[in-house]
XYZ file of C-alpha atoms in Angstrom:
494
model
C -1.729 25.762 -18.198
C -1.757 22.045 -19.025
C -1.983 19.785 -16.021
C -3.045 16.310 -14.872
C -5.577 15.419 -12.178
C -3.938 12.595 -10.230
C -5.514 10.686 -7.353
C -3.887 8.731 -4.543
C -6.382 6.433 -2.809
C -5.150 5.322 0.579
C -6.773 3.228 3.277
C -8.315 6.158 5.073
C -8.749 8.800 2.388
C -7.968 10.178 -1.052
C -5.619 12.930 -2.131
C -6.234 14.759 -5.388
C -3.313 16.695 -6.910
C -3.059 18.878 -9.966
C 0.397 18.293 -11.397
C 1.915 20.327 -14.204
C 4.154 19.086 -17.035
C 7.317 19.575 -14.912
C 6.091 17.393 -12.026
C 5.210 20.375 -9.861
C 2.144 20.100 -7.682
C -0.175 23.088 -8.176
C -2.651 22.166 -5.437
C -3.717 19.223 -3.264
C -7.009 18.401 -1.570
C -7.782 15.487 0.736
C -10.965 13.766 1.857
C -11.269 10.928 4.344
C -13.643 7.957 4.445
C -14.210 5.374 7.155
C -13.183 1.763 7.637
C -16.098 -0.518 8.593
C -15.449 -3.506 10.873
C -18.714 -5.500 11.040
C -17.096 -8.608 12.505
C -13.675 -9.761 13.733
C -11.233 -10.013 10.776
C -13.751 -8.217 8.487
C -12.723 -4.801 7.126
C -14.943 -3.093 4.556
C -15.548 0.310 2.944
C -18.420 1.869 1.013
C -17.585 2.296 -2.679
C -19.848 5.342 -2.923
C -17.617 6.980 -0.322
C -14.737 6.582 -2.769
C -16.534 8.268 -5.656
C -18.102 11.006 -3.534
C -14.646 11.814 -2.149
C -13.192 11.994 -5.708
C -15.845 14.436 -6.775
C -15.370 16.660 -3.752
C -11.590 16.852 -3.940
C -11.582 17.343 -7.722
C -13.766 20.419 -7.492
C -11.753 21.632 -4.510
C -8.386 21.228 -6.116
C -9.483 23.042 -9.310
C -10.699 25.966 -7.231
C -7.602 25.978 -5.018
C -5.201 25.947 -7.964
C -7.109 28.633 -9.815
C -7.045 26.729 -13.091
C -9.803 26.133 -15.606
C -11.373 22.650 -15.996
C -10.219 22.850 -19.632
C -6.604 22.893 -18.410
C -6.902 19.314 -17.156
C -5.604 17.065 -19.916
C -5.765 13.660 -18.251
C -6.919 11.697 -15.178
C -5.027 8.907 -13.455
C -5.847 6.883 -10.317
C -3.473 5.270 -7.883
C -5.471 3.010 -5.560
C -5.209 0.767 -2.524
C -4.475 -2.761 -3.687
C -6.484 -5.942 -3.032
C -9.684 -3.989 -2.431
C -12.515 -5.887 -4.104
C -15.909 -4.537 -5.163
C -18.574 -6.938 -6.580
C -20.766 -5.275 -9.234
C -23.579 -6.506 -11.506
C -23.649 -6.189 -15.315
C -24.839 -2.575 -15.027
C -22.083 -1.581 -12.612
C -24.355 -1.493 -9.564
C -22.478 -2.214 -6.341
C -23.678 -5.492 -4.756
C -21.607 -5.453 -1.581
C -19.284 -3.163 0.362
C -15.724 -3.064 -0.848
C -13.728 -5.761 0.918
C -10.611 -3.992 2.111
C -7.068 -5.210 1.628
C -6.948 -5.348 5.465
C -9.750 -7.952 5.566
C -8.696 -11.430 6.771
C -11.949 -13.424 6.414
C -10.696 -15.687 3.621
C -7.865 -17.403 5.478
C -9.475 -20.838 5.245
C -10.111 -20.397 1.532
C -6.442 -19.452 1.037
C -5.448 -22.596 2.905
C -7.849 -24.645 0.755
C -6.346 -23.268 -2.476
C -2.796 -23.782 -1.271
C -3.473 -27.326 -0.115
C -4.987 -28.159 -3.486
C -2.029 -26.576 -5.327
C 0.542 -28.203 -3.032
C 2.305 -24.881 -2.527
C 1.841 -21.454 -0.863
C 0.284 -19.746 -3.884
C -2.165 -17.234 -2.354
C -2.952 -15.377 0.856
C -6.250 -14.483 2.463
C -5.982 -11.012 0.939
C -5.753 -12.280 -2.646
C -8.745 -12.090 -4.932
C -8.756 -15.840 -5.507
C -9.278 -16.510 -1.791
C -11.928 -13.867 -1.396
C -13.925 -14.846 -4.448
C -13.916 -18.446 -3.212
C -15.089 -17.169 0.191
C -18.012 -15.375 -1.455
C -18.830 -18.438 -3.570
C -18.918 -20.678 -0.511
C -20.559 -18.255 1.951
C -22.725 -15.961 -0.187
C -23.596 -17.947 -3.325
C -26.389 -15.571 -4.406
C -23.955 -12.668 -4.373
C -21.442 -14.736 -6.364
C -24.024 -15.560 -9.037
C -25.203 -11.954 -9.373
C -21.691 -10.559 -9.711
C -20.592 -9.734 -13.247
C -17.180 -8.483 -12.176
C -15.119 -8.311 -9.010
C -13.651 -4.880 -9.641
C -10.696 -3.366 -7.884
C -10.877 0.224 -6.647
C -9.253 1.500 -9.847
C -11.772 -0.301 -12.093
C -14.695 1.011 -10.080
C -13.478 4.627 -10.326
C -12.741 4.288 -14.046
C -16.273 2.981 -14.580
C -17.781 5.887 -12.655
C -15.688 8.320 -14.704
C -16.205 6.849 -18.170
C -19.249 4.553 -18.050
C -17.002 1.771 -19.329
C -16.835 -1.232 -17.005
C -13.895 -3.069 -18.598
C -11.589 -2.691 -21.566
C -10.710 -6.022 -23.181
C -7.113 -7.043 -22.545
C -5.266 -10.302 -22.476
C -4.917 -10.867 -18.750
C -7.305 -10.861 -15.805
C -7.309 -8.487 -12.875
C -5.056 -10.501 -10.595
C -2.097 -8.416 -9.555
C 0.404 -11.125 -8.505
C 2.864 -12.355 -11.140
C 4.551 -15.733 -11.238
C 7.278 -17.264 -13.392
C 4.632 -19.430 -15.148
C 1.726 -16.993 -15.030
C -0.805 -19.063 -16.985
C -0.201 -22.103 -14.800
C -0.525 -19.845 -11.746
C -3.909 -18.553 -12.941
C -5.151 -21.997 -13.869
C -4.174 -23.426 -10.469
C -5.328 -20.639 -8.172
C -8.530 -19.780 -10.043
C -9.656 -23.356 -10.583
C -12.546 -23.118 -8.129
C -14.019 -19.824 -9.393
C -15.262 -18.364 -12.631
C -12.224 -16.582 -14.118
C -14.461 -14.401 -16.320
C -15.645 -12.564 -13.199
C -12.233 -10.950 -12.878
C -12.403 -7.716 -14.859
C -9.672 -7.166 -17.457
C -7.169 -4.466 -16.610
C -5.300 -1.810 -18.630
C -1.652 -0.821 -18.509
C -0.976 2.201 -16.329
C 0.076 4.526 -19.135
C -2.565 3.391 -21.641
C -5.870 5.183 -22.173
C -8.770 3.386 -20.500
C -11.501 5.608 -21.858
C -12.738 9.189 -22.004
C -14.598 11.124 -19.321
C -18.310 10.867 -20.168
C -21.015 13.463 -19.591
C -22.078 12.109 -16.209
C -18.490 11.648 -14.985
C -17.582 15.173 -16.125
C -20.594 16.663 -14.378
C -19.874 14.792 -11.141
C -16.227 15.901 -11.140
C -16.688 19.442 -12.415
C -14.548 18.750 -15.468
C -15.179 18.705 -19.219
C -16.182 15.590 -21.156
C -13.647 13.827 -23.352
C -10.636 14.028 -21.058
C -8.633 10.797 -21.324
C -8.707 8.555 -18.260
C -5.594 6.380 -18.079
C -5.246 2.774 -16.939
C -4.087 3.738 -13.491
C -2.371 1.417 -11.067
C -2.343 0.189 -7.535
C -0.481 2.254 -4.976
C 2.854 0.405 -5.054
C 3.922 1.173 -8.699
C 2.578 4.738 -8.305
C 4.688 5.304 -5.193
C 7.729 3.727 -6.892
C 7.453 6.114 -9.843
C 6.765 8.969 -7.425
C 10.063 8.131 -5.696
C 11.989 8.298 -8.978
C 12.358 4.549 -9.467
C 12.745 3.858 -13.203
C 15.383 1.207 -13.797
C 16.050 -2.348 -12.632
C 17.299 -2.407 -9.041
C 15.832 0.964 -8.047
C 14.184 0.585 -4.634
C 11.901 2.527 -2.326
C 10.035 2.230 0.961
C 6.591 3.672 1.454
C 5.512 4.791 4.944
C 1.774 5.449 4.751
C -1.149 3.780 6.485
C 0.513 0.574 5.330
C 4.195 0.280 4.542
C 6.112 -1.592 1.890
C 9.344 -2.251 0.060
C 9.382 -2.204 -3.704
C 12.307 -2.984 -6.030
C 12.169 -2.943 -9.816
C 13.027 -6.376 -11.309
C 13.439 -7.488 -14.910
C 11.502 -10.784 -14.719
C 9.397 -12.934 -12.380
C 11.146 -14.975 -9.658
C 10.216 -17.688 -7.192
C 9.837 -15.643 -4.012
C 9.038 -15.856 -0.289
C 5.545 -16.292 1.103
C 3.758 -12.988 1.481
C 5.815 -11.231 -1.224
C 4.285 -10.149 -4.491
C 5.430 -9.411 -8.016
C 3.313 -6.849 -9.837
C 3.494 -4.644 -12.869
C 5.370 -1.413 -12.684
C 4.173 1.503 -14.825
C 6.829 0.366 -17.334
C 5.520 -2.815 -19.019
C 9.090 -4.096 -19.366
C 9.698 -4.175 -15.606
C 8.005 -5.788 -12.623
C 8.063 -4.788 -8.951
C 9.138 -7.139 -6.197
C 7.616 -6.158 -2.894
C 5.674 -6.929 0.214
C 3.293 -5.011 2.443
C 3.439 -4.379 6.170
C -0.253 -4.011 7.022
C 0.089 -1.356 9.703
C 2.782 1.304 9.285
C 1.525 4.812 9.992
C -1.702 3.118 11.143
C 0.418 1.756 13.981
C 2.285 5.064 14.453
C -0.970 7.039 14.590
C -2.532 4.525 16.951
C 0.435 5.002 19.315
C 0.042 8.795 19.058
C -3.658 8.509 19.919
C -2.885 6.366 22.957
C 0.247 8.100 24.249
C -0.304 11.728 23.148
C -4.084 12.067 23.079
C -4.356 15.431 24.893
C -1.367 16.937 23.119
C -2.707 15.770 19.750
C -6.039 17.396 20.416
C -4.323 20.637 21.406
C -1.582 20.729 18.756
C -3.148 19.068 15.743
C -0.517 18.507 13.047
C 2.175 20.081 15.174
C 2.104 16.954 17.372
C 4.822 15.536 15.105
C 7.195 18.325 16.159
C 6.638 17.356 19.801
C 7.191 13.694 19.040
C 10.404 14.539 17.185
C 11.668 16.473 20.224
C 10.826 13.584 22.560
C 12.529 11.035 20.318
C 15.610 13.265 20.199
C 15.589 13.267 23.989
C 16.158 9.505 24.051
C 19.131 7.444 22.928
C 19.061 4.191 20.975
C 19.386 1.443 23.578
C 20.468 -2.159 23.150
C 18.083 -3.301 25.901
C 15.346 -0.689 25.444
C 11.662 -1.450 24.813
C 10.439 -3.199 21.675
C 7.184 -2.768 19.785
C 5.575 -4.852 17.069
C 3.357 -3.291 14.323
C 0.776 -6.032 13.763
C -2.513 -4.242 14.540
C -4.284 -6.011 11.650
C -2.206 -9.168 11.401
C 0.563 -9.180 8.835
C 1.280 -9.934 5.190
C 5.060 -9.481 4.799
C 7.758 -10.118 6.015
C 5.562 -12.731 7.735
C 2.190 -13.896 6.466
C 0.023 -14.245 9.573
C -3.567 -13.057 10.067
C -3.557 -13.990 13.755
C -0.569 -11.976 15.033
C -1.204 -8.670 16.831
C 0.756 -5.642 17.983
C 2.358 -5.325 21.394
C 5.024 -3.631 23.522
C 7.783 -5.739 25.055
C 10.489 -5.230 27.708
C 9.087 -2.089 29.324
C 10.518 -1.181 32.760
C 9.669 1.491 35.292
C 12.271 3.893 33.864
C 10.736 3.995 30.405
C 8.559 6.855 29.276
C 6.232 7.377 26.333
C 9.233 8.798 24.436
C 10.908 5.390 24.674
C 7.659 3.722 23.557
C 7.136 5.931 20.510
C 10.805 5.407 19.577
C 10.154 1.652 19.834
C 7.213 1.997 17.439
C 9.281 3.856 14.911
C 12.131 1.342 15.278
C 9.858 -1.678 14.816
C 8.623 -0.307 11.499
C 12.234 0.128 10.387
C 12.929 -3.474 11.456
C 9.946 -4.673 9.435
C 11.314 -2.901 6.347
C 14.810 -4.338 6.962
C 13.280 -7.802 7.174
C 11.563 -7.216 3.815
C 14.904 -6.125 2.301
C 16.582 -9.241 3.708
C 13.989 -11.425 1.985
C 14.467 -9.524 -1.303
C 18.194 -10.321 -1.183
C 17.449 -13.996 -0.464
C 14.854 -14.213 -3.265
C 16.516 -12.128 -5.993
C 20.176 -12.502 -5.045
C 20.988 -8.806 -5.129
C 21.762 -6.128 -2.543
C 20.050 -2.757 -2.191
C 22.721 -0.043 -2.021
C 20.477 2.979 -1.349
C 16.758 3.465 -0.987
C 14.170 6.186 -1.383
C 11.443 6.738 1.181
C 8.099 8.453 0.599
C 4.704 8.711 2.261
C 3.809 10.660 5.398
C 6.400 8.930 7.582
C 9.220 10.310 5.376
C 8.485 13.811 6.688
C 10.055 12.936 10.055
C 13.807 13.609 10.016
C 14.204 11.554 13.194
C 12.525 8.578 11.584
C 14.529 8.880 8.365
C 17.832 9.039 10.242
C 16.703 6.009 12.269
C 15.830 4.202 9.024
C 19.325 4.892 7.621
C 20.948 3.782 10.877
C 18.983 0.517 11.035
C 19.276 -0.333 7.288
C 22.888 0.887 7.187
C 22.487 2.303 3.683
C 21.828 5.856 2.457
C 18.192 6.964 2.456
C 16.829 9.750 0.236
C 13.486 11.535 0.359
C 12.001 13.103 -2.813
C 10.297 16.441 -3.005
C 6.553 16.224 -2.295
C 7.195 12.844 -0.656
C 3.863 12.865 1.131
C 2.133 13.107 -2.265
C 4.400 10.808 -4.243
C 1.547 8.418 -5.028
C -0.206 11.197 -6.869
C 3.099 12.259 -8.490
C 3.588 8.700 -9.736
C 0.001 8.532 -11.078
C 0.558 11.872 -12.806
C 3.786 10.622 -14.377
C 1.938 7.598 -15.805
C -0.588 9.931 -17.418
C 2.240 12.176 -18.649
C 3.778 9.176 -20.406
C 0.359 8.319 -21.838
C -0.030 11.858 -23.137
C 3.382 11.680 -24.823
C 4.998 14.252 -22.586
C 7.658 11.841 -21.243
C 9.096 8.363 -21.706
C 9.369 5.847 -18.858
C 13.131 6.403 -18.579
C 12.590 10.135 -17.863
C 11.094 9.650 -14.381
C 14.049 11.249 -12.588
C 13.413 14.424 -14.574
C 9.864 14.437 -13.165
C 10.842 13.608 -9.562
C 13.466 15.571 -7.634
C 15.341 14.542 -4.470
C 14.933 16.834 -1.465
C 17.175 15.317 1.231
C 19.595 12.476 1.876
C 20.414 10.686 5.160
C 23.671 8.798 5.689
C 23.850 5.889 8.205
C 25.705 6.210 11.513
C 28.161 3.305 11.308
C 28.654 3.445 15.085
C 25.099 2.161 15.609
C 25.370 -0.767 13.203
C 26.189 -3.493 15.751
C 23.641 -2.373 18.314
C 20.830 -2.198 15.800
C 21.835 -5.557 14.272
C 21.279 -7.177 17.677
C 17.959 -5.427 18.212
C 16.777 -6.442 14.740
C 17.509 -10.109 15.366
C 15.668 -9.920 18.660
C 12.673 -8.322 16.889
C 12.458 -11.334 14.604
C 12.746 -13.704 17.583
C 9.764 -12.005 19.221
C 7.573 -13.127 16.344
C 8.806 -16.691 16.470
C 8.251 -16.740 20.261
C 4.637 -15.491 20.290
C 3.112 -16.567 16.936
C 1.642 -19.844 18.221
C 0.062 -18.111 21.217
C -1.625 -15.547 18.974
C -2.994 -18.243 16.715
C -4.394 -19.961 19.816
C -6.023 -16.703 20.939
C -7.342 -15.508 17.552
C -7.642 -18.695 15.510
C -11.347 -19.188 16.213
C -12.137 -15.834 14.464
C -11.558 -17.311 11.004
């Protein structure tokens, strides 16, 4: 049986899936790894944890599926974006991976933007972080051959090849004048330290002897260019043509819409490659999505979670069903780790607002779910402002899409139809597998809807439109009301 080993690297762990030629998952294995927080605003991870997890889940998924290592015809990685790993010329790791959640480079982002006379980068962008390292750890900067992303590090471990020459550096954000953007934002750092990248569906290299031994596979299997998580999730949600849109509800959350060219867009948004080289993705990331949801579960349902394990979500669904949407009910905000989009603010933090004595934890968990829908609606509003087009329906994938209560809430707040694909929790791996399937010649880019099937659709309740429109505007006002206070509280951490 021919299949693809596809990997979905999230913030807290990796999923490995074996996917057959029809887009069917044969088996999935998961392995977690920790976030390290050595100082305020610092968030790091150990790169060896990434590779060790890959090796463990690869062997496990082969065993679970009952297939032979010879059946695996390609490898493809979908990885967390903006995670930076400094390595020397031999590929030795020189520093922990700096997570996409890390906010240490805010001052460097401000410095670049002031020099450019425009909001060009954020603290999470590679340009800001490399400048931070140059200014604060000059010895590390000089020793670094490449600042690899997670994908490049894993490809190197698998193939022994550190970089494949291509014509653009490993900066993921696109701009209408891309060369001018690079020249302006990378003016203070050595551009050659950004490793070249490879298109998602192109072969990066072949699995070498060491990589094959580590993974329990056979040498010579093609390893494809891979991608960050956003284009993988878009493909895994069946997005294949201009205007197709999806929301991802994982540890982080985001909107992505396929666009045909670069645009001038709002601060905090990004424009990145899709797996189709003829299309880009407009999007933006909410730092804490299911991270916020899971935090609320741990605080409000700790004993039940310990007793019920994964069935806690059934209990939460029942409690949410026991409440009604209320115009004047509690509000929550999702900013545990600051925010990127729809607002770019490293200082802001999560909170509950407007709680009275009659409110229960059911009202509070509903407020958490609502606030994440509001954040996604705000992203969609900015897309319409930036691109000038409306989104008529939207797919949702990631772990949050498994909650029917949340998906109906999403449809009611967005007031457009919402669909959920099959295997929505593993759609990042499905998207990575589809990229490899294109690279192997099994499919063309336009065939993605033959690889991804829709499982369920949710239609909006028009009777809730006015009430949710008011609550959404109030949610945005909360940010404007408290942002200066949070900068006053947290500003000295940068």
